[in-house]
mmCIF file of C-alpha atoms and ligand atoms in Angstrom:
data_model
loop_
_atom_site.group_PDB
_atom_site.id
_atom_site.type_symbol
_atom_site.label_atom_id
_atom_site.label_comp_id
_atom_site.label_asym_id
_atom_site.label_seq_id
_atom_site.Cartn_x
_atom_site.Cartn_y
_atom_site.Cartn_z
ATOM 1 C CA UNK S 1 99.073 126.074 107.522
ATOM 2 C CA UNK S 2 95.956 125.664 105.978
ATOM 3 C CA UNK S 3 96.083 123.089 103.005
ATOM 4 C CA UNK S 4 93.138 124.217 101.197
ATOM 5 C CA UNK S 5 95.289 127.274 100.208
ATOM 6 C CA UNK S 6 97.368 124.887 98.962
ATOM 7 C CA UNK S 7 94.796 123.235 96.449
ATOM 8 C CA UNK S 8 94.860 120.589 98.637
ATOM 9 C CA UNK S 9 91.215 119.366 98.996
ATOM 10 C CA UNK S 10 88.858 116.793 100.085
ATOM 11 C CA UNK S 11 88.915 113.509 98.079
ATOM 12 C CA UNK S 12 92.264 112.424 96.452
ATOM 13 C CA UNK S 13 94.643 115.433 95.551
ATOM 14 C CA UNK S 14 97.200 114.660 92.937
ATOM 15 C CA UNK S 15 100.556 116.482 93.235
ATOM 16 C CA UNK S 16 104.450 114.824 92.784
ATOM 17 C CA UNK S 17 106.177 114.021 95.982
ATOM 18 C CA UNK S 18 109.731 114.570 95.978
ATOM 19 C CA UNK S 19 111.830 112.416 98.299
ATOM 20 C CA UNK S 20 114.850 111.679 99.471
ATOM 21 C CA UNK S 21 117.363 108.612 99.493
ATOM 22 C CA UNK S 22 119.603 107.736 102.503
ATOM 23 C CA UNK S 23 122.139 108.328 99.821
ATOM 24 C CA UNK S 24 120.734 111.790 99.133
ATOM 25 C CA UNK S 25 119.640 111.301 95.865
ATOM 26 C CA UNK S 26 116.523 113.371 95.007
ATOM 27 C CA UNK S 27 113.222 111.654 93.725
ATOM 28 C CA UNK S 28 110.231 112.819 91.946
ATOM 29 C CA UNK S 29 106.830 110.620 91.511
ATOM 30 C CA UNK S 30 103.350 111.561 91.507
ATOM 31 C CA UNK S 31 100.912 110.519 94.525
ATOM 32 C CA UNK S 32 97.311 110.982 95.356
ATOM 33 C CA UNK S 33 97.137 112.574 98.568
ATOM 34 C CA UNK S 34 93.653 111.380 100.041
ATOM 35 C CA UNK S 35 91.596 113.375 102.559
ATOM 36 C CA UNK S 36 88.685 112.453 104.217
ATOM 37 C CA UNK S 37 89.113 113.621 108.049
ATOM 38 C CA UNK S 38 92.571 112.289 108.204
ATOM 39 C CA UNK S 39 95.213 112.742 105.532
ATOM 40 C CA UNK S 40 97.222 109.407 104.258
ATOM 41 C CA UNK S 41 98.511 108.548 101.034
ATOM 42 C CA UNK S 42 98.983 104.619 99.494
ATOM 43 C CA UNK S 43 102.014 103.900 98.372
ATOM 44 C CA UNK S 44 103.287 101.088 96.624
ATOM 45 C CA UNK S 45 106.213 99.203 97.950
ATOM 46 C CA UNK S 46 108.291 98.164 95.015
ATOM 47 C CA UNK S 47 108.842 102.260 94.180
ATOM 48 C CA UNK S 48 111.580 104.876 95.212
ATOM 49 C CA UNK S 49 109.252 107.179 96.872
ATOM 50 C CA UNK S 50 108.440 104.317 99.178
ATOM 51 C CA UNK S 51 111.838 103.124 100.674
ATOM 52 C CA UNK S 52 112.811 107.184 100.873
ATOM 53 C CA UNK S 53 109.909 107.645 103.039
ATOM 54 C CA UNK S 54 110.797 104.824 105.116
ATOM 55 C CA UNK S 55 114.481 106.047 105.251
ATOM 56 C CA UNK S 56 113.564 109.627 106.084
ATOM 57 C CA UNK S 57 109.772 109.963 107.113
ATOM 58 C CA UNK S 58 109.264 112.967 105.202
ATOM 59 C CA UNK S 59 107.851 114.099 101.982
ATOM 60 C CA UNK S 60 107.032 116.893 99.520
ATOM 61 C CA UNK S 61 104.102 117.387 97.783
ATOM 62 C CA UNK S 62 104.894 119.513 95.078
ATOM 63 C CA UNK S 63 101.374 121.452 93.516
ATOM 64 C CA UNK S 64 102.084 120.952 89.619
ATOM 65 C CA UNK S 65 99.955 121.541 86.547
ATOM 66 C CA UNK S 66 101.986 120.643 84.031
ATOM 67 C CA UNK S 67 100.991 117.498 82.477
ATOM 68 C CA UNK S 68 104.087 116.713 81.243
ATOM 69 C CA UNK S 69 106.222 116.851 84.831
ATOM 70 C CA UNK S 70 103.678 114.266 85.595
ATOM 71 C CA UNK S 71 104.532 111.573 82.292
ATOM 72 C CA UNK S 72 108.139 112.194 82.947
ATOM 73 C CA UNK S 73 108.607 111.606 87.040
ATOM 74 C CA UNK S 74 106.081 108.662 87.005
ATOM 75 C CA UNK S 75 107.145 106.700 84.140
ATOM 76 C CA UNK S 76 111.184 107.778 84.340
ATOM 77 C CA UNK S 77 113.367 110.014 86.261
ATOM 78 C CA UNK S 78 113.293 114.044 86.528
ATOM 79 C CA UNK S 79 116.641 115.500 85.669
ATOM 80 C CA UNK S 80 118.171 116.618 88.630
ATOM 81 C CA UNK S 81 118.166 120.306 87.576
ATOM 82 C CA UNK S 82 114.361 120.055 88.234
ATOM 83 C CA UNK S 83 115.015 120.089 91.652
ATOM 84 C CA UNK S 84 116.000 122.232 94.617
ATOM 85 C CA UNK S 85 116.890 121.836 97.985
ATOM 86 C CA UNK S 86 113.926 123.114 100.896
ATOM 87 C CA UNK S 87 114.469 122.330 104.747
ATOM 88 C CA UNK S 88 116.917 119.936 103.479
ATOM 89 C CA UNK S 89 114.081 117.993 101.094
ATOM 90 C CA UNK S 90 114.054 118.275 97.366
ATOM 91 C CA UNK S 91 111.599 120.417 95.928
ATOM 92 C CA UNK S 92 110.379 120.848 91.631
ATOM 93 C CA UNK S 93 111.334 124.288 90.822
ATOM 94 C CA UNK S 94 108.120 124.122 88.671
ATOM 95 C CA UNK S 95 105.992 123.475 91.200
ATOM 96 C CA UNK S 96 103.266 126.399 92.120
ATOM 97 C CA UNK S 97 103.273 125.517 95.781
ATOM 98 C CA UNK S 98 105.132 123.159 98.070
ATOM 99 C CA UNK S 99 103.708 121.477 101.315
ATOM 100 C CA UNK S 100 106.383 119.389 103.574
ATOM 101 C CA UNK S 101 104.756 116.395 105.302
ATOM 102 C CA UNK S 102 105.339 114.100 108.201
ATOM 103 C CA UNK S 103 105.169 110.388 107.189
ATOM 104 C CA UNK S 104 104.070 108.347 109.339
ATOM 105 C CA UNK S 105 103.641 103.950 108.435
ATOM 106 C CA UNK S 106 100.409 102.614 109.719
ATOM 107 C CA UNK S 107 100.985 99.745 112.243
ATOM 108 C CA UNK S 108 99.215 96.944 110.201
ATOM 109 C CA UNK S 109 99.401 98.176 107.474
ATOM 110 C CA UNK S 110 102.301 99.390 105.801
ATOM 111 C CA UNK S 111 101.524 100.683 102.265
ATOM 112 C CA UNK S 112 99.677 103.258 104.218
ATOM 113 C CA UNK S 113 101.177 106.504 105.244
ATOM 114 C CA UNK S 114 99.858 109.062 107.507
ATOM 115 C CA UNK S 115 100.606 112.538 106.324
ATOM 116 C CA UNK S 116 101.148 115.169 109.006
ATOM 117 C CA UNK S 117 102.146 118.665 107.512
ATOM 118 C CA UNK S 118 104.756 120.219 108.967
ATOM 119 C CA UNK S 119 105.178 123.862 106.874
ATOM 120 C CA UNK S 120 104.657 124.688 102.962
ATOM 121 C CA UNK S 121 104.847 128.072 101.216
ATOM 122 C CA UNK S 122 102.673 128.930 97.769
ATOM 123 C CA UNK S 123 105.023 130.536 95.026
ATOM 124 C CA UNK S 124 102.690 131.400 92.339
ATOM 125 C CA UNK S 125 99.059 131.810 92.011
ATOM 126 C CA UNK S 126 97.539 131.297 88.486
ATOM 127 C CA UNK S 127 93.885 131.079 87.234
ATOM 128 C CA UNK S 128 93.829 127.757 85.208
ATOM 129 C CA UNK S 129 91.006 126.843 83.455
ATOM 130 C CA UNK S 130 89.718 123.013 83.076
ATOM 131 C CA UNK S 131 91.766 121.601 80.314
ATOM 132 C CA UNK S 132 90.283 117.809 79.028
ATOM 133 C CA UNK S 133 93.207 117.258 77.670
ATOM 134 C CA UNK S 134 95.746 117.475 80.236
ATOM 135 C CA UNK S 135 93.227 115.823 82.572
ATOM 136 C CA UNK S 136 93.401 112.770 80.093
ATOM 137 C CA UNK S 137 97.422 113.063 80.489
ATOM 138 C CA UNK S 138 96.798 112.444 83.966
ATOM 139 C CA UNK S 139 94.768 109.497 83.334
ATOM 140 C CA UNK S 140 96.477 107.962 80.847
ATOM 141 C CA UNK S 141 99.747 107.954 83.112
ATOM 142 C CA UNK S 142 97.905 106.185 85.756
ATOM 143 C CA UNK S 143 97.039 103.565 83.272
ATOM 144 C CA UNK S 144 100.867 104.054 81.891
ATOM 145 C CA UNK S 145 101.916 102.995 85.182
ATOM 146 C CA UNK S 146 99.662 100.338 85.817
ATOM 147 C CA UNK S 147 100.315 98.797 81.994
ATOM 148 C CA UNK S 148 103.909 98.408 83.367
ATOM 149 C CA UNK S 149 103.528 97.031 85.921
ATOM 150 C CA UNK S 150 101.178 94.679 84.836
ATOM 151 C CA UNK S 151 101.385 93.930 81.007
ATOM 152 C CA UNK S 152 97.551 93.590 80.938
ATOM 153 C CA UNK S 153 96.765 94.877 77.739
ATOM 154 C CA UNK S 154 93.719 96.422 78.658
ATOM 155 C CA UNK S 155 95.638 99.579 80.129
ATOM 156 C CA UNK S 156 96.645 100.293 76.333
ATOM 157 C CA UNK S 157 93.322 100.150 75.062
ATOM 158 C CA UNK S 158 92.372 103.026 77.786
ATOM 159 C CA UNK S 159 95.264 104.808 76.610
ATOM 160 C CA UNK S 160 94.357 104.821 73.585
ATOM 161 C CA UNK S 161 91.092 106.298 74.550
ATOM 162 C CA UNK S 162 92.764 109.353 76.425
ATOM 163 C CA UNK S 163 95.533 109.779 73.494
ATOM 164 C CA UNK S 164 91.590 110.799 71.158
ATOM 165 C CA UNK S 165 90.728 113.061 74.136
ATOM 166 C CA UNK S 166 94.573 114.468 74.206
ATOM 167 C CA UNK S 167 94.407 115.318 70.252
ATOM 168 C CA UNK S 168 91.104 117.224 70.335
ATOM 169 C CA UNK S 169 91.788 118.870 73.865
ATOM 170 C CA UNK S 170 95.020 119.523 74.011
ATOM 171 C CA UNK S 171 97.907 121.951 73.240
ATOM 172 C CA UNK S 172 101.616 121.410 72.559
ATOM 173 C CA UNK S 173 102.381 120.607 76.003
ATOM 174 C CA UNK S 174 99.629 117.492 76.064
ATOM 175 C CA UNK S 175 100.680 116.597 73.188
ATOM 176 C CA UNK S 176 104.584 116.332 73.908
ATOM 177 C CA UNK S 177 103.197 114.597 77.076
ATOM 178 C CA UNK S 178 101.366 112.121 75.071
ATOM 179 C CA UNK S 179 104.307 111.076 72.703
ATOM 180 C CA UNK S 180 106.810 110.255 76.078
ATOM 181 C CA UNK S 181 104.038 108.665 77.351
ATOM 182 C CA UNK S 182 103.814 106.248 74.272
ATOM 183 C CA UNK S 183 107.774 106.443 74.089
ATOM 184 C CA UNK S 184 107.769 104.995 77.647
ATOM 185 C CA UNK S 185 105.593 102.112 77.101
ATOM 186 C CA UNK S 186 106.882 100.840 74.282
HETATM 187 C C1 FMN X 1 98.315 110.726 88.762
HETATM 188 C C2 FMN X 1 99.105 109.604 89.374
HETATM 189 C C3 FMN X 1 98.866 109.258 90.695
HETATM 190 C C4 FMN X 1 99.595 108.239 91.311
HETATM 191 N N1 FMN X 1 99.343 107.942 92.619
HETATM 192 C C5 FMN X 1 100.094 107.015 93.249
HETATM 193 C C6 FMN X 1 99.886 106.751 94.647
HETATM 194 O O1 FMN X 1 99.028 107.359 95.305
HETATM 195 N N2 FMN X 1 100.674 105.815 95.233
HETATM 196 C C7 FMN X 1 101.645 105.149 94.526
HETATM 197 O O2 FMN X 1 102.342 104.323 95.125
HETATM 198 N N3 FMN X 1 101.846 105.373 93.203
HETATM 199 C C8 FMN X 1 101.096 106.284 92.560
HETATM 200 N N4 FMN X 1 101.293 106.521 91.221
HETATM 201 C C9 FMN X 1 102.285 105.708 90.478
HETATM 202 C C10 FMN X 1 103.712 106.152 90.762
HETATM 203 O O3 FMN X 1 103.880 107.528 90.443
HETATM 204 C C11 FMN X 1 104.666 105.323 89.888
HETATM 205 O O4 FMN X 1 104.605 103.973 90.342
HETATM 206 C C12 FMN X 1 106.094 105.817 89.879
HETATM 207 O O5 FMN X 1 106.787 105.150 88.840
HETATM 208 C C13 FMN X 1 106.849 105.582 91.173
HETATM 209 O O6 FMN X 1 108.138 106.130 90.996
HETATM 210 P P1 FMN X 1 109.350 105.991 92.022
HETATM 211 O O7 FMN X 1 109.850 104.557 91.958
HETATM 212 O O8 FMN X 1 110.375 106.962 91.522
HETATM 213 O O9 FMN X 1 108.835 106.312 93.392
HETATM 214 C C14 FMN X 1 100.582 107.521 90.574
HETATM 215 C C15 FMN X 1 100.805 107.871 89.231
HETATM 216 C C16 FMN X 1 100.073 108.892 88.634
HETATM 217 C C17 FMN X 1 100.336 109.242 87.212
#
């Protein structure tokens, strides 16, 4: 399985892992997925994605390019109808390609997981050009995420910087994104 095929490239790769609970409750958040010789991601511990991988030690990453999957699983939950059910894992039926990973903790340090892929399959190949303004969704949700966790006010004024880019760059689907994003931070 070669992850490049995936999209899945050097650097910091953002896709939405889907986990699952002891429970078996599904869970969708976005994570970066960082390579640079070895492949980890750093998750925080106060989130669902993080106790699921500690209850189950797996995870998928789910390739997505919809800017608006991205506003809705980090800053709320995906409907469960967004989901379906691979090698026992949830998966996004949205997603373009799936990849099913290995977690495993570091020893010291435990917001660090080691990623070890175990299978994936690609379902749909599209050309995709560059679009500024879904790549400001992207950013702004970080920000989104951080402005909520944080109330430092700062994160709004960068927000408010993407939500220019969003406008001008966009289509209907940024721009949907961009209103739950302000919806969600109100
Ligand atoms: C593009 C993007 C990348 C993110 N990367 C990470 C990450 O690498 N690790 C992490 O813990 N949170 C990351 N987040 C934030 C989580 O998605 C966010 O905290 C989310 O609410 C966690 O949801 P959960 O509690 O359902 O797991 C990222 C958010 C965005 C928008």
């Amino acid at each position: 399985m070669k992850l490049r095929d995936f999209g899945i490239l050097e650097g910091i790769s953002e896709v939405i892992a889907t986990t699952i609970s002891s429970t078996g409750k599904p869970n969708a958040a976005p994570i970066g997925i960082i390579s640079d010789g070895k492949m980890y991601a750093r998750i925080y511990p106060n989130t669902h994605t993080y106790s699921n991988i500690k209850a189950t030690k797996k995870l998928v990453a789910n390739v997505v390019s919809d800017p608006l999957l991205f506003v809705l699983s980090a800053l709320g939950d995906l409907d469960e109808k967004e989901f379906y059910t691979v090698d026992e894992m949830p998966a996004l039926r949205y997603a373009d390609a799936w990849a099913l990973f290995e977690c495993e903790e570091d020893k010291q340090d435990n917001t660090l997981i080691y990623l070890h892929p175990i299978k994936g399959k690609i379902l749909r190949k599209r050309a995709r050009t560059i679009n500024r303004g879904a790549n400001a969704i992207i950013e702004a949700t970080v920000h989104a995420t951080r402005y909520l966790a944080t109330k430092d006010e700062k994160y709004l004024e960068w927000i408010a910087h993407y939500e220019e880019i969003v406008k001008k760059c966009g289509g209907e689907r940024e721009k949907e994104a961009m209103r739950r994003l302000e919806e969600s931070i109100q």
